[in-house]
DNA sequence: GTTAACTGCTTAAACAGTTTACCAGATCAT
DNA sequence: ATGATCTGGTAAACTGTTTAAGCAGTTAAC
């Protein structure tokens, strides 16, 4: 920068102002300086800029410490939305995994304290993750992505799980299903509780009271989904439909059903949640709820950037979800009754 | 830092040396200063550290600009390995997407020039991506992950595609298959050419000469795999086995086969490549080649960090792959002959 | 007729560290 | 006693930006 200033016979401050399109710089100086910049191939050092301006223009994404978190299409789709939008807003995205060590050493706070990042996204958090309160307490910008905490004053952007669940229950009931089981994930997650609430309510409305024996925990994984399917069929062999709270569990359940010699959807209908890409290509293709994950991520990013700039107030948005009917659901079969 | 120095009645230089475990600092001063640091909750500003030390300890991952790149388990697994190892080595990971604009504006170079990052990983690149030469030319540390360029002097870490392909061909031939088709990806990719080379050679060895009518391009996607399956069956209805160069294409092909009323593996065996996690849970579960993607990513990270520190020489490693037999392959059926 | 707000630019301080050259005192060999 | 070496520390220069304050002259507002 000094070199540019020298060659253009102006001060470094002027060069700085040229770079920042400060209106106080005359057209002539603008052009003169820019010409030298191009000639010299000068690029401002972002570390120095950040040091001085107090903004790093870097955002962190905190992912749960699952072995396959990065290769999980669910998180991937959120990440995709976040990254695309961040790029458009001139921000970089950094990846972090919320390992126990990471949290114990308060690294999630260090990210801010040491000026690594301006803001943070939390993905896959639930009520047991007490650390999320730290951000708000310290006044660091943070947005919960596709999750929320009614009791805490935290920013969030979330897909409409209730509406999605309503649509699933409607279609299953209309297809004549009465023996509907639910494969849930961790009930420490508010969105899962939303689905469970809708499930119980709609079953009750339809006159088919269910108890917790109709609900199994699939731990959000394929293996868990398979195990949950086992549990359910053992407790209720008369089950004609299984509603899983995410696609991975639905896939695991479906795989297990086929292994057990059941026909999907002939004997048992299966419905997922999320609509991750592959689900159109499994056999049978999976009926599921499409969540606008990309858009949720993108919107969260927009709002986080506003927060960083001190603009946004309370951030809380809910984005629409819709059912995608495929081949894993059908009208209840005669003998299923 | 000034505050710490003052309270400990030493200079800021001393505080800096304490933080960096400089041996010139006495035990007594060490302890005295550290006590004040803890008391004040002081955290060194990484921007200032980087500005001064010339190292950012940030690495960038350049992903191809595919709509679902982030949610692709293939990239996810590589990313997972990279991130875990980077964390252990005290480095942060930044995400970048190689969009046309990005490259046109030389942003991939700016990342280095503006001191954003110390090094870079390139994922999913092929011979058409001329920009990869820029790094070497400018002397910026870069490692190609799970891909390589025999003609260029670039660092890389790659899974052993040839050995994987050998294993596939061995098992298919042993199962009695003769009419084996190949679904390839972009032939601009060296690893794909490796597979194609093995395929042709082994078919030739076994006395079953094939020509390009037995090879279709599946563009690495499920849709492409499905279309490729169509092509192949149209040209060669007698096909008894399909070998796809990645799992996504295998899944697409399998889905199409089932749609066409074929039984997998009864009528047609299908083999994939990569062993992404879900493939154990599709119907039928997919026989595929397990690539140590996590390890490839981790190793690439180790080597990149060494490169950044100026230690490593030429980096070029190949990691072993092995076949995973599942339910999508079987002995060739009588009528298939 | 005074005050205030421009004009386009410069100077210097601030941002928060690291590193190098140097220094005073202690230790050691001659 | 003298010079050489070691020890533990300091002051100052350095990294590359942004930004507040200021310069002297012009113009608009009250």
XYZ file of C-alpha atoms (C1' of nucleotides) in Angstrom:
734
model
C 0.000 0.000 0.000
C 2.863 2.327 0.782
C 4.326 1.545 -2.599
C 1.068 2.406 -4.320
C 0.825 5.637 -2.371
C 4.342 6.585 -3.286
C 3.982 5.892 -6.977
C 0.702 7.773 -7.102
C 2.236 10.549 -4.996
C -0.565 10.494 -2.461
C -0.750 9.303 1.133
C -1.633 5.781 2.196
C -4.830 7.164 3.687
C -5.864 8.280 0.232
C -5.188 4.838 -1.161
C -7.278 3.396 1.606
C -10.124 5.752 0.798
C -9.905 4.929 -2.883
C -10.215 1.258 -2.032
C -13.222 1.931 0.130
C -14.887 4.140 -2.464
C -14.924 7.041 -0.100
C -16.902 9.830 -1.821
C -14.466 12.435 -0.616
C -11.881 11.284 -3.130
C -11.948 13.141 -6.438
C -12.559 11.281 -9.668
C -9.088 12.136 -10.893
C -7.302 10.762 -7.838
C -9.536 7.675 -7.931
C -8.435 6.864 -11.429
C -4.809 7.710 -10.871
C -4.567 5.499 -7.807
C -6.510 2.643 -9.352
C -4.205 2.669 -12.300
C -1.188 2.242 -10.033
C -2.997 -0.474 -8.077
C -3.611 -2.432 -11.260
C -0.097 -1.857 -12.478
C 1.416 -3.119 -9.264
C -1.137 -5.883 -8.788
C -1.644 -4.678 -5.269
C -4.138 -6.547 -3.048
C -5.082 -5.213 0.350
C -4.143 -7.470 3.227
C -7.310 -8.669 4.833
C -5.696 -9.347 8.174
C -4.668 -5.732 8.478
C -8.077 -4.589 7.320
C -9.791 -6.731 9.894
C -7.409 -5.736 12.638
C -8.183 -2.143 11.993
C -11.857 -2.306 11.144
C -12.807 -4.812 13.851
C -14.735 -6.881 11.357
C -13.331 -10.150 10.059
C -16.168 -10.880 7.632
C -15.867 -14.506 8.595
C -18.748 -16.578 9.946
C -18.419 -19.913 11.698
C -20.714 -22.898 11.282
C -20.851 -25.086 14.342
C -21.779 -28.651 13.467
C -22.599 -31.433 15.918
C -19.706 -33.834 16.555
C -21.253 -36.719 14.653
C -18.964 -38.992 12.714
C -20.793 -38.284 9.487
C -21.986 -34.742 10.097
C -20.177 -33.355 7.083
C -21.389 -36.078 4.779
C -24.950 -35.785 5.987
C -27.044 -34.297 3.207
C -29.263 -32.653 5.801
C -26.448 -30.510 7.146
C -24.960 -30.239 3.690
C -28.021 -28.602 2.294
C -28.139 -26.069 5.130
C -24.433 -25.448 4.664
C -24.907 -24.974 0.976
C -27.443 -22.220 1.543
C -25.268 -20.579 4.152
C -22.138 -20.618 1.995
C -23.790 -19.343 -1.149
C -25.381 -16.442 0.606
C -22.297 -15.664 2.661
C -20.283 -15.473 -0.514
C -22.751 -13.077 -2.062
C -22.596 -10.921 1.060
C -18.821 -10.855 0.985
C -18.298 -13.176 3.905
C -16.222 -16.297 4.372
C -17.435 -19.432 6.120
C -15.411 -21.434 8.585
C -16.239 -24.930 9.806
C -16.221 -26.048 13.419
C -17.227 -29.263 15.100
C -18.731 -29.035 18.579
C -16.664 -31.794 20.122
C -16.727 -32.174 23.913
C -13.160 -30.862 24.146
C -14.033 -27.932 21.969
C -16.778 -26.821 24.302
C -14.940 -27.633 27.495
C -12.101 -25.381 26.454
C -14.602 -22.671 25.591
C -13.296 -22.657 22.040
C -16.713 -21.601 20.843
C -16.224 -18.365 22.767
C -12.605 -18.040 21.783
C -13.699 -17.859 18.180
C -15.183 -14.486 19.012
C -12.803 -13.371 21.716
C -9.784 -13.920 19.538
C -11.479 -12.234 16.602
C -11.667 -15.233 14.398
C -15.249 -14.608 13.401
C -17.991 -12.030 13.449
C -20.858 -14.436 13.875
C -21.850 -18.040 14.234
C -24.430 -20.539 13.061
C -25.430 -23.422 15.295
C -26.652 -26.529 13.496
C -28.075 -29.655 15.062
C -28.252 -28.289 18.598
C -30.819 -29.332 21.167
C -31.922 -28.518 24.698
C -29.004 -30.366 26.219
C -26.482 -28.101 24.554
C -26.278 -25.519 27.281
C -23.420 -23.762 25.625
C -25.733 -21.973 23.232
C -26.707 -19.602 26.016
C -23.115 -18.385 26.222
C -23.352 -16.469 22.983
C -26.368 -14.438 23.922
C -24.922 -13.784 27.375
C -21.731 -12.430 25.884
C -23.564 -10.546 23.154
C -21.995 -12.466 20.293
C -24.135 -12.774 17.155
C -25.449 -16.314 16.760
C -28.325 -17.828 14.812
C -29.788 -21.279 15.409
C -30.396 -22.934 12.097
C -33.472 -25.104 11.666
C -34.013 -25.399 15.366
C -35.351 -23.194 18.082
C -35.761 -22.740 21.805
C -39.057 -21.213 22.847
C -37.734 -20.501 26.340
C -34.539 -18.773 25.273
C -34.148 -15.452 23.553
C -32.104 -16.757 20.684
C -32.211 -15.900 17.020
C -33.374 -18.657 14.744
C -34.574 -19.600 11.291
C -36.499 -22.814 11.066
C -38.572 -24.848 8.624
C -42.215 -25.292 9.512
C -42.118 -28.723 11.108
C -45.686 -28.496 12.419
C -47.163 -27.798 9.031
C -45.075 -30.568 7.500
C -46.247 -33.011 10.109
C -49.856 -31.958 9.588
C -49.549 -32.726 5.898
C -48.087 -36.157 6.603
C -50.815 -37.043 9.058
C -53.499 -35.805 6.686
C -52.332 -37.952 3.839
C -51.815 -41.056 5.973
C -55.260 -40.740 7.525
C -56.840 -40.101 4.134
C -55.179 -43.249 2.819
C -57.066 -45.066 5.536
C -54.205 -45.709 7.936
C -55.079 -46.007 11.601
C -52.148 -47.951 12.970
C -49.521 -45.279 12.472
C -46.233 -45.446 14.344
C -43.733 -42.639 14.788
C -39.964 -42.916 14.673
C -38.721 -39.887 16.542
C -35.257 -38.454 17.043
C -33.989 -36.994 20.277
C -36.951 -35.510 22.106
C -34.616 -32.831 23.447
C -35.138 -31.158 20.094
C -37.988 -28.723 19.840
C -38.723 -29.455 16.190
C -39.084 -33.140 17.018
C -41.437 -32.273 19.846
C -43.397 -30.234 17.321
C -43.822 -33.284 15.115
C -44.706 -35.492 18.072
C -47.281 -32.966 19.178
C -48.957 -32.888 15.784
C -48.838 -36.688 15.547
C -50.564 -37.198 18.885
C -53.084 -34.459 18.279
C -54.105 -35.675 14.815
C -54.301 -39.294 15.936
C -56.498 -38.188 18.802
C -58.702 -36.071 16.509
C -59.152 -39.054 14.230
C -60.258 -41.169 17.142
C -57.199 -43.414 17.242
C -55.638 -42.836 20.614
C -51.961 -43.710 20.696
C -49.548 -43.983 23.564
C -45.779 -43.976 23.725
C -45.646 -47.621 22.668
C -46.303 -46.286 19.169
C -43.265 -44.069 19.321
C -39.666 -45.275 19.051
C -36.419 -43.323 19.099
C -34.375 -43.679 15.919
C -31.509 -41.422 16.989
C -31.592 -39.715 13.558
C -29.549 -42.516 11.927
C -30.232 -45.319 9.467
C -29.214 -47.923 12.042
C -31.455 -46.296 14.621
C -34.323 -46.223 12.165
C -33.904 -49.936 11.488
C -33.850 -50.738 15.201
C -36.881 -48.534 15.774
C -38.771 -50.388 13.051
C -37.990 -53.653 14.839
C -39.266 -52.301 18.125
C -42.441 -50.994 16.596
C -43.276 -54.181 14.743
C -42.629 -56.225 17.830
C -44.943 -54.098 19.921
C -47.521 -53.578 17.182
C -47.374 -56.118 14.361
C -50.566 -54.553 13.033
C -48.753 -51.333 12.089
C -49.648 -50.170 8.569
C -47.688 -46.937 8.408
C -44.478 -45.581 9.827
C -43.759 -41.879 10.000
C -40.078 -41.131 10.560
C -38.871 -37.705 11.657
C -36.052 -37.712 9.134
C -35.197 -39.430 5.886
C -32.215 -41.357 7.201
C -34.352 -43.105 9.798
C -37.044 -43.702 7.192
C -34.452 -45.310 4.932
C -33.184 -47.513 7.748
C -36.726 -48.524 8.658
C -37.602 -49.284 5.053
C -34.505 -51.394 4.646
C -35.367 -53.360 7.772
C -38.964 -53.879 6.650
C -37.792 -55.340 3.362
C -35.360 -57.583 5.218
C -38.272 -58.828 7.309
C -40.101 -59.728 4.135
C -42.566 -56.875 4.323
C -43.653 -55.062 1.210
C -43.335 -51.296 1.151
C -45.830 -49.761 0.634
C -48.046 -52.854 0.187
C -47.840 -53.967 3.805
C -46.461 -50.869 5.458
C -46.303 -47.317 4.194
C -43.260 -45.257 5.135
C -42.948 -41.485 5.272
C -39.786 -39.490 5.913
C -38.939 -35.890 6.652
C -36.344 -33.498 5.132
C -36.394 -34.640 1.484
C -32.696 -35.160 1.083
C -31.754 -35.657 -2.518
C -31.139 -39.399 -2.701
C -34.619 -40.234 -1.455
C -36.028 -39.900 -4.955
C -33.753 -42.732 -6.030
C -34.135 -45.379 -3.372
C -36.462 -48.354 -3.842
C -39.251 -47.574 -3.388
C -38.757 -43.837 -3.687
C -39.625 -42.185 -0.403
C -42.653 -40.066 0.355
C -41.360 -37.283 2.533
C -41.718 -33.668 3.588
C -39.610 -31.276 1.618
C -37.922 -28.795 3.910
C -36.469 -25.710 2.262
C -33.100 -26.384 3.885
C -31.096 -24.440 1.353
C -33.342 -21.445 1.816
C -33.300 -21.784 5.597
C -29.514 -21.670 5.509
C -29.464 -18.729 3.127
C -31.972 -16.747 5.148
C -30.135 -17.498 8.376
C -27.008 -16.138 6.775
C -28.709 -12.935 5.706
C -30.021 -12.366 9.169
C -26.752 -13.166 10.863
C -24.962 -10.635 8.710
C -27.563 -8.042 9.647
C -27.077 -8.920 13.281
C -23.341 -8.517 12.978
C -23.888 -5.080 11.537
C -26.111 -4.304 14.475
C -29.183 -3.889 12.336
C -31.568 -6.758 12.989
C -33.684 -6.991 16.081
C -34.989 -10.342 17.236
C -34.579 -12.848 14.453
C -37.208 -15.572 14.247
C -38.452 -16.956 10.985
C -40.364 -20.003 9.898
C -40.228 -21.232 6.333
C -42.880 -23.350 4.590
C -42.565 -27.102 4.106
C -44.542 -29.307 1.755
C -45.263 -32.966 1.286
C -43.714 -34.850 -1.628
C -45.739 -37.940 -2.529
C -43.670 -40.802 -3.923
C -43.890 -44.569 -3.942
C -43.412 -45.559 -0.313
C -46.996 -44.778 0.645
C -50.266 -46.301 -0.499
C -53.823 -46.817 0.542
C -54.088 -49.171 3.487
C -54.424 -52.786 2.375
C -57.395 -54.956 3.263
C -55.617 -57.385 5.533
C -53.836 -54.486 7.223
C -57.130 -53.670 8.929
C -1.793 -7.475 26.108
C -0.582 -4.132 27.355
C -2.790 -4.512 30.376
C -1.331 -7.924 31.151
C 2.189 -6.567 30.774
C 1.451 -3.675 33.071
C -0.115 -5.762 35.831
C 2.729 -8.260 35.667
C 5.211 -5.391 35.522
C 6.943 -6.735 32.455
C 7.030 -5.601 28.842
C 4.605 -6.693 26.151
C 7.499 -8.490 24.491
C 7.776 -10.683 27.549
C 4.059 -11.465 27.490
C 4.359 -12.418 23.851
C 7.275 -14.707 24.644
C 5.372 -16.317 27.502
C 2.473 -17.043 25.161
C 4.800 -18.616 22.643
C 6.658 -20.675 25.249
C 9.905 -18.978 24.389
C 12.671 -20.746 26.387
C 14.322 -17.460 27.194
C 11.639 -16.685 29.721
C 12.346 -17.883 33.270
C 9.986 -20.226 35.079
C 9.144 -17.529 37.601
C 8.139 -14.947 35.001
C 6.212 -17.603 33.067
C 4.065 -18.345 36.068
C 3.663 -14.738 37.098
C 2.503 -13.691 33.645
C 0.242 -16.688 33.146
C -1.456 -15.946 36.422
C -2.299 -12.431 35.276
C -3.460 -13.756 31.914
C -5.887 -16.097 33.642
C -7.021 -13.421 36.044
C -7.768 -10.992 33.251
C -9.138 -13.640 30.912
C -6.865 -12.323 28.228
C -6.978 -13.952 24.775
C -4.471 -13.016 22.112
C -5.974 -11.500 18.992
C -5.382 -13.882 16.166
C -5.573 -11.187 13.513
C -2.678 -9.345 15.051
C -0.771 -12.573 15.492
C -1.284 -13.504 11.876
C -0.496 -10.048 10.612
C 2.776 -10.171 12.377
C 3.737 -13.809 11.948
C 2.636 -14.099 8.301
C 0.784 -17.304 9.045
C -2.996 -17.361 9.254
C -3.351 -21.010 10.185
C -6.367 -21.169 7.944
C -6.747 -23.620 5.060
C -9.297 -23.337 2.271
C -11.226 -26.195 0.715
C -12.210 -25.546 -2.875
C -15.291 -27.506 -3.863
C -16.719 -27.838 -7.361
C -19.687 -25.562 -8.032
C -22.251 -28.334 -8.047
C -25.646 -27.611 -6.639
C -25.333 -30.412 -4.111
C -21.585 -30.455 -3.543
C -21.910 -29.758 0.155
C -24.567 -32.387 0.671
C -22.669 -34.985 -1.315
C -21.419 -37.664 1.079
C -18.398 -38.180 -1.145
C -17.126 -34.665 -0.576
C -18.453 -34.713 2.947
C -16.313 -37.626 3.917
C -13.195 -36.000 2.483
C -14.122 -32.777 4.234
C -14.624 -34.623 7.461
C -11.110 -36.011 7.366
C -9.661 -32.650 6.452
C -11.467 -30.786 9.214
C -10.686 -33.265 11.954
C -7.009 -33.318 11.162
C -6.833 -29.559 10.645
C -8.336 -29.046 14.055
C -5.796 -31.323 15.652
C -3.008 -29.430 13.894
C -4.334 -26.110 15.116
C -5.711 -24.968 11.801
C -9.087 -23.631 10.726
C -10.891 -24.659 7.570
C -12.641 -22.301 5.209
C -15.083 -23.311 2.481
C -15.004 -22.043 -1.081
C -16.977 -22.943 -4.157
C -15.182 -22.806 -7.510
C -17.918 -20.942 -9.359
C -17.089 -19.508 -12.783
C -17.144 -15.973 -11.379
C -14.890 -17.006 -8.579
C -12.227 -18.225 -10.939
C -12.648 -15.452 -13.473
C -11.986 -12.885 -10.781
C -8.959 -14.847 -9.682
C -10.455 -15.172 -6.215
C -8.650 -18.445 -5.784
C -5.398 -16.508 -5.960
C -6.710 -13.629 -3.904
C -7.237 -16.052 -1.047
C -3.481 -16.272 -0.808
C -2.549 -12.801 -1.953
C -4.759 -11.151 0.584
C -3.520 -13.477 3.301
C -6.786 -15.219 3.899
C -5.247 -18.655 3.947
C -1.952 -20.484 4.148
C -2.921 -23.378 1.928
C -5.642 -24.912 -0.157
C -7.278 -28.239 -0.962
C -8.794 -28.831 -4.376
C -11.633 -31.336 -4.468
C -13.417 -32.654 -7.519
C -11.095 -31.056 -10.057
C -10.316 -32.504 -13.479
C -8.159 -31.833 -16.510
C -10.403 -29.044 -17.715
C -9.781 -26.989 -14.587
C -6.757 -25.122 -15.817
C -6.716 -22.879 -12.800
C -5.026 -25.516 -10.696
C -1.748 -24.705 -12.386
C -1.899 -21.174 -11.009
C -1.090 -22.289 -7.507
C 2.069 -24.116 -8.368
C 3.157 -21.274 -10.636
C 2.755 -18.760 -7.838
C 4.258 -21.091 -5.259
C 1.153 -21.309 -3.106
C 0.712 -24.558 -1.185
C -2.071 -26.665 -2.697
C -2.953 -30.341 -2.512
C -5.296 -32.158 -4.880
C -7.537 -34.432 -2.902
C -8.485 -37.804 -4.344
C -7.443 -36.845 -7.816
C -4.195 -36.421 -9.640
C -2.528 -35.160 -12.790
C 0.316 -37.294 -14.055
C 1.492 -34.522 -16.348
C 1.572 -31.758 -13.780
C 3.844 -31.384 -10.814
C 1.104 -31.043 -8.269
C 0.814 -32.444 -4.792
C -1.901 -35.022 -4.314
C -3.309 -37.725 -2.090
C -5.542 -40.228 -3.777
C -7.303 -43.528 -3.143
C -6.114 -46.471 -5.195
C -8.711 -46.516 -7.958
C -6.845 -49.062 -10.034
C -6.702 -51.616 -7.278
C -10.368 -51.004 -6.458
C -11.332 -51.513 -10.085
C -9.247 -54.700 -10.264
C -11.135 -56.102 -7.317
C -14.479 -55.287 -8.905
C -13.552 -56.884 -12.189
C -12.199 -59.951 -10.419
C -15.375 -60.575 -8.507
C -17.666 -59.935 -11.466
C -15.679 -62.266 -13.703
C -15.552 -64.915 -10.996
C -19.327 -64.675 -10.652
C -19.454 -65.648 -14.313
C -20.337 -62.278 -15.792
C -19.200 -61.607 -19.335
C -21.558 -58.880 -20.444
C -20.299 -56.165 -18.139
C -21.062 -52.522 -18.831
C -19.357 -49.519 -17.318
C -20.969 -46.278 -16.213
C -18.181 -43.750 -16.198
C -18.019 -40.155 -15.000
C -16.239 -37.373 -16.813
C -13.307 -38.903 -18.665
C -11.385 -35.693 -18.009
C -10.718 -37.160 -14.597
C -7.604 -39.253 -14.234
C -9.075 -41.565 -11.612
C -11.954 -42.355 -13.941
C -9.519 -43.093 -16.727
C -7.752 -45.421 -14.309
C -10.948 -47.368 -13.781
C -11.704 -47.423 -17.497
C -8.208 -48.695 -18.197
C -8.557 -51.553 -15.737
C -12.024 -52.380 -17.047
C -10.865 -52.656 -20.649
C -7.714 -54.555 -19.766
C -9.430 -57.126 -17.589
C -12.240 -57.651 -20.074
C -9.628 -58.183 -22.749
C -7.662 -60.570 -20.540
C -10.800 -62.590 -19.958
C -11.386 -62.837 -23.656
C -14.445 -60.578 -23.761
C -13.511 -57.697 -25.964
C -15.579 -54.591 -25.295
C -15.839 -51.350 -27.183
C -17.146 -47.967 -26.202
C -20.720 -49.079 -26.740
C -20.341 -50.790 -23.387
C -19.430 -47.551 -21.673
C -21.853 -44.741 -20.849
C -21.284 -41.412 -19.135
C -23.280 -40.996 -15.945
C -22.004 -37.514 -15.059
C -21.503 -38.610 -11.432
C -25.177 -38.102 -10.570
C -28.150 -40.337 -9.810
C -30.040 -38.948 -12.797
C -27.043 -39.510 -15.031
C -26.678 -43.053 -13.737
C -30.305 -43.778 -14.542
C -29.941 -42.386 -18.055
C -26.733 -44.329 -18.553
C -28.496 -47.543 -17.534
C -31.134 -46.844 -20.174
C -28.488 -46.324 -22.834
C -26.662 -49.467 -21.932
C -29.729 -51.685 -21.896
C -30.853 -50.294 -25.193
C -27.515 -51.012 -26.808
C -26.950 -54.306 -25.001
C -30.083 -55.900 -23.588
C -27.958 -58.910 -22.744
C -26.051 -56.988 -20.069
C -25.731 -58.967 -16.821
C -23.628 -56.588 -14.789
C -23.159 -52.847 -14.484
C -20.105 -51.323 -12.891
C -20.579 -47.662 -11.964
C -17.667 -45.392 -11.149
C -19.425 -43.944 -8.142
C -22.231 -44.902 -5.796
C -24.605 -42.145 -6.831
C -24.618 -43.352 -10.429
C -24.958 -46.943 -9.216
C -27.974 -45.929 -7.168
C -29.536 -44.144 -10.122
C -28.905 -47.138 -12.373
C -30.319 -49.553 -9.844
C -33.424 -47.435 -9.433
C -33.944 -47.367 -13.188
C -33.427 -51.107 -13.504
C -36.108 -51.753 -10.917
C -38.413 -49.336 -12.720
C -37.845 -51.313 -15.891
C -38.925 -54.443 -14.071
C -35.471 -55.925 -13.812
C -34.408 -57.747 -10.707
C -31.182 -56.650 -9.012
C -29.093 -58.750 -8.685
C -31.177 -61.562 -10.257
C -31.160 -60.142 -13.768
C -28.440 -57.578 -13.490
C -25.717 -57.175 -10.876
C -24.710 -53.629 -9.948
C -21.445 -52.475 -8.407
C -20.635 -48.976 -7.199
C -17.525 -47.109 -6.113
C -16.810 -44.915 -3.042
C -18.871 -46.722 -0.393
C -20.772 -43.719 0.839
C -22.618 -44.478 4.012
C -26.218 -44.835 2.830
C -25.326 -47.583 0.378
C -25.560 -50.195 3.110
C -29.212 -49.253 3.565
C -30.636 -49.090 0.070
C -32.558 -51.997 -1.442
C -30.739 -54.113 -2.349
C -27.699 -52.974 -0.406
C -24.943 -52.019 -2.811
C -21.755 -53.932 -3.507
C -19.119 -51.261 -3.857
C -15.475 -50.335 -3.383
C -14.706 -48.763 -0.071
C -12.449 -45.760 -0.513
C -10.722 -44.469 2.616
C -12.044 -40.981 1.937
C -11.806 -39.816 5.514
C -8.205 -40.952 5.677
C -7.400 -39.437 2.301
C -8.693 -36.094 3.557
C -6.818 -36.383 6.831
C -3.557 -37.311 5.166
C -3.915 -34.534 2.615
C -4.320 -32.132 5.500
C -1.203 -33.365 7.240
C 0.817 -32.972 4.084
C -0.577 -29.556 3.276
C 0.378 -28.301 6.718
C 3.881 -29.630 6.202
C 4.017 -27.887 2.867
C 2.939 -24.629 4.406
C 5.740 -24.948 6.903
C 8.100 -25.550 4.023
C 8.930 -29.057 5.116
C 7.453 -31.516 2.643
C 8.953 -32.132 -0.749
C 6.794 -33.566 -3.493
C 3.599 -34.938 -2.024
C 2.075 -37.945 -3.759
C 0.309 -40.699 -1.879
C -2.009 -43.513 -2.795
C -4.205 -45.135 -0.180
C -5.625 -48.659 -0.335
C -9.216 -49.416 -1.374
C -11.134 -52.628 -0.837
C -14.258 -54.252 -2.170
C -17.354 -54.511 0.037
C -19.619 -57.349 -1.064
C -23.304 -56.728 -0.429
C -26.583 -57.768 -2.023
C -26.540 -56.075 -5.406
C -24.283 -58.690 -6.984
C -24.787 -62.391 -7.581
C -23.658 -65.215 -9.778
C -24.778 -64.757 -13.350
C -28.175 -66.321 -13.962
C -28.731 -69.078 -16.493
C -30.886 -67.118 -18.898
C -28.479 -64.173 -18.671
C -26.064 -66.227 -20.795
C -21.581 39.218 9.520
C -20.877 35.182 11.874
C -21.288 30.253 11.930
C -21.386 25.811 9.829
C -20.648 22.680 6.425
C -18.517 21.515 2.655
C -13.894 20.685 -0.629
C -9.905 16.875 -1.305
C -6.335 15.558 0.844
C -2.561 14.579 4.738
C -0.785 13.399 9.204
C -0.651 10.558 12.922
C -2.712 7.502 16.077
C -4.740 3.203 16.629
C -5.511 -1.774 15.881
C -2.675 -6.033 18.662
C 0.563 -8.602 18.249
C 6.012 -10.565 16.917
C 10.763 -10.034 16.363
C 15.296 -8.129 16.493
C 18.861 -5.633 18.438
C 20.568 -4.490 22.529
C 21.702 -4.301 27.532
C 22.824 -5.112 32.416
C 24.262 -8.381 35.553
C 25.904 -13.029 36.685
C 29.080 -16.738 35.685
C 33.172 -18.731 33.867
C 37.941 -19.537 32.159
C 42.400 -17.590 31.750
C 41.692 -8.643 37.185
C 40.071 -9.216 32.463
C 37.530 -10.530 28.752
C 34.043 -13.968 27.009
C 29.777 -16.127 27.493
C 25.322 -16.802 29.231
C 20.722 -15.217 31.176
C 16.517 -12.913 31.315
C 14.649 -9.148 29.999
C 13.437 -4.407 27.395
C 12.663 -0.859 23.797
C 11.703 -0.086 19.345
C 10.748 -1.386 14.803
C 7.661 -3.960 12.144
C 3.305 -6.285 10.121
C -0.700 -3.321 6.737
C -4.682 -1.371 7.274
C -8.569 2.335 8.995
C -9.955 6.575 10.833
C -10.163 10.933 13.589
C -8.497 15.307 13.364
C -6.946 18.966 10.781
C -5.634 22.164 6.789
C -7.067 26.496 4.276
C -10.347 28.102 1.097
C -15.332 28.345 -0.567
C -20.151 28.413 -0.048
C -24.737 28.136 2.113
C -27.629 29.173 6.150
C -29.245 32.025 9.824
